[in-house]
Amino acid sequence: MDDRGQASAEFILLFGGIIVVVLLAVHMYNKYMKDLSGEIASKEVREFNGELNALGKYFK
């Protein structure tokens, strides 16, 4: 039985799982910031939301 690739496969699965969790967290945080935008109208929130949307182009 060939076990040489098992560590690599586990690393790829672990890395993929971490990426999925991070993307879900960013998506939920983006929705949270949009909900707060009606209550908090500050320049920092708009800039941060714009940066999150710019990053979203790379994951769609």
mmCIF file of N, CA, C and O in Angstrom:
data_model
loop_
_atom_site.group_PDB
_atom_site.id
_atom_site.type_symbol
_atom_site.label_atom_id
_atom_site.label_comp_id
_atom_site.label_asym_id
_atom_site.label_seq_id
_atom_site.Cartn_x
_atom_site.Cartn_y
_atom_site.Cartn_z
ATOM 1 N N MET A 1 0.839 -1.183 0.000
ATOM 2 C CA MET A 1 0.000 0.000 0.000
ATOM 3 C C MET A 1 0.884 1.246 0.000
ATOM 4 O O MET A 1 1.870 1.323 0.714
ATOM 5 N N ASP A 2 0.524 2.239 -0.784
ATOM 6 C CA ASP A 2 1.326 3.447 -0.933
ATOM 7 C C ASP A 2 0.786 4.545 -0.033
ATOM 8 O O ASP A 2 -0.292 5.075 -0.268
ATOM 9 N N ASP A 3 1.551 4.915 0.994
ATOM 10 C CA ASP A 3 1.108 5.935 1.962
ATOM 11 C C ASP A 3 1.885 7.243 1.833
ATOM 12 O O ASP A 3 1.792 8.106 2.691
ATOM 13 N N ARG A 4 2.669 7.383 0.787
ATOM 14 C CA ARG A 4 3.511 8.575 0.658
ATOM 15 C C ARG A 4 2.694 9.849 0.459
ATOM 16 O O ARG A 4 3.093 10.911 0.887
ATOM 17 N N GLY A 5 1.559 9.762 -0.179
ATOM 18 C CA GLY A 5 0.767 10.959 -0.471
ATOM 19 C C GLY A 5 -0.270 11.286 0.581
ATOM 20 O O GLY A 5 -0.990 12.275 0.453
ATOM 21 N N GLN A 6 -0.348 10.490 1.634
ATOM 22 C CA GLN A 6 -1.389 10.706 2.640
ATOM 23 C C GLN A 6 -1.207 12.038 3.367
ATOM 24 O O GLN A 6 -2.168 12.770 3.570
ATOM 25 N N ALA A 7 0.009 12.374 3.750
ATOM 26 C CA ALA A 7 0.256 13.628 4.470
ATOM 27 C C ALA A 7 -0.095 14.827 3.587
ATOM 28 O O ALA A 7 -0.690 15.805 4.059
ATOM 29 N N SER A 8 0.266 14.744 2.325
ATOM 30 C CA SER A 8 -0.051 15.838 1.399
ATOM 31 C C SER A 8 -1.553 15.990 1.223
ATOM 32 O O SER A 8 -2.070 17.107 1.206
ATOM 33 N N ALA A 9 -2.246 14.888 1.103
ATOM 34 C CA ALA A 9 -3.698 14.942 0.937
ATOM 35 C C ALA A 9 -4.363 15.505 2.182
ATOM 36 O O ALA A 9 -5.286 16.320 2.091
ATOM 37 N N GLU A 10 -3.889 15.111 3.352
ATOM 38 C CA GLU A 10 -4.459 15.647 4.597
ATOM 39 C C GLU A 10 -4.192 17.142 4.720
ATOM 40 O O GLU A 10 -5.045 17.898 5.169
ATOM 41 N N PHE A 11 -2.998 17.577 4.325
ATOM 42 C CA PHE A 11 -2.676 19.002 4.362
ATOM 43 C C PHE A 11 -3.577 19.790 3.423
ATOM 44 O O PHE A 11 -4.079 20.857 3.777
ATOM 45 N N ILE A 12 -3.811 19.266 2.231
ATOM 46 C CA ILE A 12 -4.678 19.950 1.267
ATOM 47 C C ILE A 12 -6.106 20.045 1.808
ATOM 48 O O ILE A 12 -6.753 21.091 1.705
ATOM 49 N N LEU A 13 -6.608 18.971 2.405
ATOM 50 C CA LEU A 13 -7.955 18.995 2.985
ATOM 51 C C LEU A 13 -8.044 19.973 4.144
ATOM 52 O O LEU A 13 -9.033 20.704 4.274
ATOM 53 N N LEU A 14 -7.029 20.013 4.996
ATOM 54 C CA LEU A 14 -7.015 20.942 6.118
ATOM 55 C C LEU A 14 -6.991 22.383 5.623
ATOM 56 O O LEU A 14 -7.748 23.236 6.096
ATOM 57 N N PHE A 15 -6.132 22.659 4.659
ATOM 58 C CA PHE A 15 -6.024 24.008 4.101
ATOM 59 C C PHE A 15 -7.335 24.423 3.426
ATOM 60 O O PHE A 15 -7.789 25.559 3.595
ATOM 61 N N GLY A 16 -7.961 23.517 2.695
ATOM 62 C CA GLY A 16 -9.249 23.815 2.056
ATOM 63 C C GLY A 16 -10.331 24.098 3.082
ATOM 64 O O GLY A 16 -11.147 25.002 2.904
ATOM 65 N N GLY A 17 -10.347 23.335 4.172
ATOM 66 C CA GLY A 17 -11.325 23.577 5.235
ATOM 67 C C GLY A 17 -11.141 24.934 5.886
ATOM 68 O O GLY A 17 -12.111 25.637 6.178
ATOM 69 N N ILE A 18 -9.893 25.320 6.110
ATOM 70 C CA ILE A 18 -9.619 26.629 6.697
ATOM 71 C C ILE A 18 -10.079 27.735 5.765
ATOM 72 O O ILE A 18 -10.677 28.727 6.205
ATOM 73 N N ILE A 19 -9.846 27.591 4.478
ATOM 74 C CA ILE A 19 -10.269 28.607 3.503
ATOM 75 C C ILE A 19 -11.790 28.735 3.507
ATOM 76 O O ILE A 19 -12.322 29.851 3.470
ATOM 77 N N VAL A 20 -12.508 27.617 3.569
ATOM 78 C CA VAL A 20 -13.971 27.666 3.587
ATOM 79 C C VAL A 20 -14.462 28.406 4.827
ATOM 80 O O VAL A 20 -15.346 29.266 4.742
ATOM 81 N N VAL A 21 -13.878 28.130 5.983
ATOM 82 C CA VAL A 21 -14.294 28.801 7.219
ATOM 83 C C VAL A 21 -14.016 30.299 7.142
ATOM 84 O O VAL A 21 -14.857 31.119 7.535
ATOM 85 N N VAL A 22 -12.864 30.680 6.623
ATOM 86 C CA VAL A 22 -12.524 32.101 6.505
ATOM 87 C C VAL A 22 -13.480 32.809 5.548
ATOM 88 O O VAL A 22 -13.956 33.911 5.833
ATOM 89 N N LEU A 23 -13.783 32.180 4.420
ATOM 90 C CA LEU A 23 -14.704 32.801 3.459
ATOM 91 C C LEU A 23 -16.104 32.965 4.047
ATOM 92 O O LEU A 23 -16.759 33.993 3.833
ATOM 93 N N LEU A 24 -16.571 31.973 4.782
ATOM 94 C CA LEU A 24 -17.875 32.100 5.436
ATOM 95 C C LEU A 24 -17.869 33.227 6.465
ATOM 96 O O LEU A 24 -18.833 33.988 6.560
ATOM 97 N N ALA A 25 -16.796 33.335 7.228
ATOM 98 C CA ALA A 25 -16.700 34.400 8.233
ATOM 99 C C ALA A 25 -16.691 35.778 7.568
ATOM 100 O O ALA A 25 -17.366 36.703 8.030
ATOM 101 N N VAL A 26 -15.947 35.919 6.481
ATOM 102 C CA VAL A 26 -15.902 37.201 5.766
ATOM 103 C C VAL A 26 -17.274 37.530 5.191
ATOM 104 O O VAL A 26 -17.732 38.684 5.266
ATOM 105 N N HIS A 27 -17.961 36.538 4.650
ATOM 106 C CA HIS A 27 -19.293 36.771 4.082
ATOM 107 C C HIS A 27 -20.282 37.199 5.163
ATOM 108 O O HIS A 27 -21.035 38.163 4.980
ATOM 109 N N MET A 28 -20.262 36.511 6.301
ATOM 110 C CA MET A 28 -21.180 36.872 7.383
ATOM 111 C C MET A 28 -20.842 38.254 7.946
ATOM 112 O O MET A 28 -21.738 39.031 8.260
ATOM 113 N N TYR A 29 -19.566 38.566 8.060
ATOM 114 C CA TYR A 29 -19.166 39.877 8.564
ATOM 115 C C TYR A 29 -19.559 40.977 7.581
ATOM 116 O O TYR A 29 -19.970 42.063 8.001
ATOM 117 N N ASN A 30 -19.455 40.685 6.292
ATOM 118 C CA ASN A 30 -19.853 41.662 5.284
ATOM 119 C C ASN A 30 -21.350 41.958 5.400
ATOM 120 O O ASN A 30 -21.761 43.119 5.337
ATOM 121 N N LYS A 31 -22.176 40.925 5.569
ATOM 122 C CA LYS A 31 -23.614 41.127 5.743
ATOM 123 C C LYS A 31 -23.894 41.911 7.025
ATOM 124 O O LYS A 31 -24.764 42.779 7.059
ATOM 125 N N TYR A 32 -23.153 41.607 8.084
ATOM 126 C CA TYR A 32 -23.308 42.312 9.359
ATOM 127 C C TYR A 32 -22.982 43.794 9.195
ATOM 128 O O TYR A 32 -23.696 44.659 9.702
ATOM 129 N N MET A 33 -21.916 44.093 8.467
ATOM 130 C CA MET A 33 -21.532 45.498 8.258
ATOM 131 C C MET A 33 -22.578 46.218 7.412
ATOM 132 O O MET A 33 -22.855 47.399 7.646
ATOM 133 N N LYS A 34 -23.163 45.543 6.436
ATOM 134 C CA LYS A 34 -24.206 46.177 5.631
ATOM 135 C C LYS A 34 -25.430 46.489 6.480
ATOM 136 O O LYS A 34 -26.076 47.516 6.287
ATOM 137 N N ASP A 35 -25.776 45.600 7.417
ATOM 138 C CA ASP A 35 -26.910 45.859 8.301
ATOM 139 C C ASP A 35 -26.652 47.054 9.206
ATOM 140 O O ASP A 35 -27.559 47.815 9.521
ATOM 141 N N LEU A 36 -25.415 47.228 9.634
ATOM 142 C CA LEU A 36 -25.078 48.344 10.511
ATOM 143 C C LEU A 36 -24.898 49.661 9.755
ATOM 144 O O LEU A 36 -24.879 50.713 10.373
ATOM 145 N N SER A 37 -24.756 49.584 8.435
ATOM 146 C CA SER A 37 -24.466 50.807 7.687
ATOM 147 C C SER A 37 -25.586 51.832 7.795
ATOM 148 O O SER A 37 -25.343 53.029 7.672
ATOM 149 N N GLY A 38 -26.820 51.377 8.013
ATOM 150 C CA GLY A 38 -27.918 52.315 8.197
ATOM 151 C C GLY A 38 -27.822 53.057 9.516
ATOM 152 O O GLY A 38 -28.221 54.209 9.630
ATOM 153 N N GLU A 39 -27.249 52.391 10.523
ATOM 154 C CA GLU A 39 -27.124 52.998 11.846
ATOM 155 C C GLU A 39 -25.817 53.771 12.005
ATOM 156 O O GLU A 39 -25.768 54.789 12.669
ATOM 157 N N ILE A 40 -24.778 53.254 11.431
ATOM 158 C CA ILE A 40 -23.473 53.890 11.556
ATOM 159 C C ILE A 40 -23.047 54.371 10.171
ATOM 160 O O ILE A 40 -22.738 53.562 9.304
ATOM 161 N N ALA A 41 -23.040 55.652 9.982
ATOM 162 C CA ALA A 41 -22.662 56.202 8.678
ATOM 163 C C ALA A 41 -21.303 56.873 8.818
ATOM 164 O O ALA A 41 -21.188 58.081 8.877
ATOM 165 N N SER A 42 -20.248 56.069 8.884
ATOM 166 C CA SER A 42 -18.916 56.641 9.030
ATOM 167 C C SER A 42 -18.058 56.305 7.824
ATOM 168 O O SER A 42 -18.316 55.336 7.104
ATOM 169 N N LYS A 43 -17.044 57.070 7.625
ATOM 170 C CA LYS A 43 -16.154 56.875 6.497
ATOM 171 C C LYS A 43 -15.396 55.545 6.601
ATOM 172 O O LYS A 43 -15.209 54.862 5.595
ATOM 173 N N GLU A 44 -14.988 55.169 7.806
ATOM 174 C CA GLU A 44 -14.225 53.928 7.987
ATOM 175 C C GLU A 44 -15.047 52.702 7.599
ATOM 176 O O GLU A 44 -14.536 51.765 6.989
ATOM 177 N N VAL A 45 -16.325 52.681 7.953
ATOM 178 C CA VAL A 45 -17.174 51.536 7.640
ATOM 179 C C VAL A 45 -17.341 51.408 6.135
ATOM 180 O O VAL A 45 -17.256 50.308 5.582
ATOM 181 N N ARG A 46 -17.569 52.511 5.442
ATOM 182 C CA ARG A 46 -17.728 52.463 3.987
ATOM 183 C C ARG A 46 -16.444 51.989 3.304
ATOM 184 O O ARG A 46 -16.492 51.188 2.366
ATOM 185 N N GLU A 47 -15.296 52.479 3.768
ATOM 186 C CA GLU A 47 -14.033 52.067 3.165
ATOM 187 C C GLU A 47 -13.771 50.586 3.402
ATOM 188 O O GLU A 47 -13.336 49.863 2.500
ATOM 189 N N PHE A 48 -14.033 50.113 4.621
ATOM 190 C CA PHE A 48 -13.807 48.705 4.932
ATOM 191 C C PHE A 48 -14.736 47.811 4.122
ATOM 192 O O PHE A 48 -14.332 46.770 3.618
ATOM 193 N N ASN A 49 -15.987 48.211 3.971
ATOM 194 C CA ASN A 49 -16.937 47.437 3.183
ATOM 195 C C ASN A 49 -16.504 47.401 1.715
ATOM 196 O O ASN A 49 -16.626 46.377 1.042
ATOM 197 N N GLY A 50 -15.993 48.502 1.216
ATOM 198 C CA GLY A 50 -15.490 48.534 -0.153
ATOM 199 C C GLY A 50 -14.311 47.601 -0.351
ATOM 200 O O GLY A 50 -14.198 46.930 -1.383
ATOM 201 N N GLU A 51 -13.428 47.539 0.644
ATOM 202 C CA GLU A 51 -12.296 46.623 0.551
ATOM 203 C C GLU A 51 -12.751 45.166 0.597
ATOM 204 O O GLU A 51 -12.204 44.320 -0.103
ATOM 205 N N LEU A 52 -13.752 44.859 1.417
ATOM 206 C CA LEU A 52 -14.287 43.495 1.456
ATOM 207 C C LEU A 52 -14.916 43.125 0.117
ATOM 208 O O LEU A 52 -14.748 42.004 -0.367
ATOM 209 N N ASN A 53 -15.632 44.051 -0.485
ATOM 210 C CA ASN A 53 -16.240 43.777 -1.790
ATOM 211 C C ASN A 53 -15.167 43.580 -2.860
ATOM 212 O O ASN A 53 -15.320 42.755 -3.753
ATOM 213 N N ALA A 54 -14.077 44.343 -2.755
ATOM 214 C CA ALA A 54 -12.978 44.178 -3.714
ATOM 215 C C ALA A 54 -12.341 42.801 -3.560
ATOM 216 O O ALA A 54 -11.985 42.163 -4.551
ATOM 217 N N LEU A 55 -12.211 42.320 -2.335
ATOM 218 C CA LEU A 55 -11.658 40.992 -2.111
ATOM 219 C C LEU A 55 -12.623 39.913 -2.605
ATOM 220 O O LEU A 55 -12.190 38.835 -3.015
ATOM 221 N N GLY A 56 -13.916 40.195 -2.564
ATOM 222 C CA GLY A 56 -14.906 39.219 -3.005
ATOM 223 C C GLY A 56 -14.783 38.860 -4.473
ATOM 224 O O GLY A 56 -15.193 37.782 -4.897
ATOM 225 N N LYS A 57 -14.218 39.740 -5.267
ATOM 226 C CA LYS A 57 -14.021 39.464 -6.705
ATOM 227 C C LYS A 57 -13.091 38.275 -6.920
ATOM 228 O O LYS A 57 -13.204 37.558 -7.900
ATOM 229 N N TYR A 58 -12.158 38.066 -5.994
ATOM 230 C CA TYR A 58 -11.211 36.984 -6.145
ATOM 231 C C TYR A 58 -11.795 35.628 -5.771
ATOM 232 O O TYR A 58 -11.239 34.604 -6.102
ATOM 233 N N PHE A 59 -12.934 35.598 -5.058
ATOM 234 C CA PHE A 59 -13.496 34.351 -4.563
ATOM 235 C C PHE A 59 -14.797 33.972 -5.259
ATOM 236 O O PHE A 59 -15.429 33.020 -4.859
ATOM 237 N N LYS A 60 -15.212 34.694 -6.260
ATOM 238 C CA LYS A 60 -16.468 34.366 -6.930
ATOM 239 C C LYS A 60 -16.208 33.616 -8.197
ATOM 240 O O LYS A 60 -15.257 33.574 -8.796
#
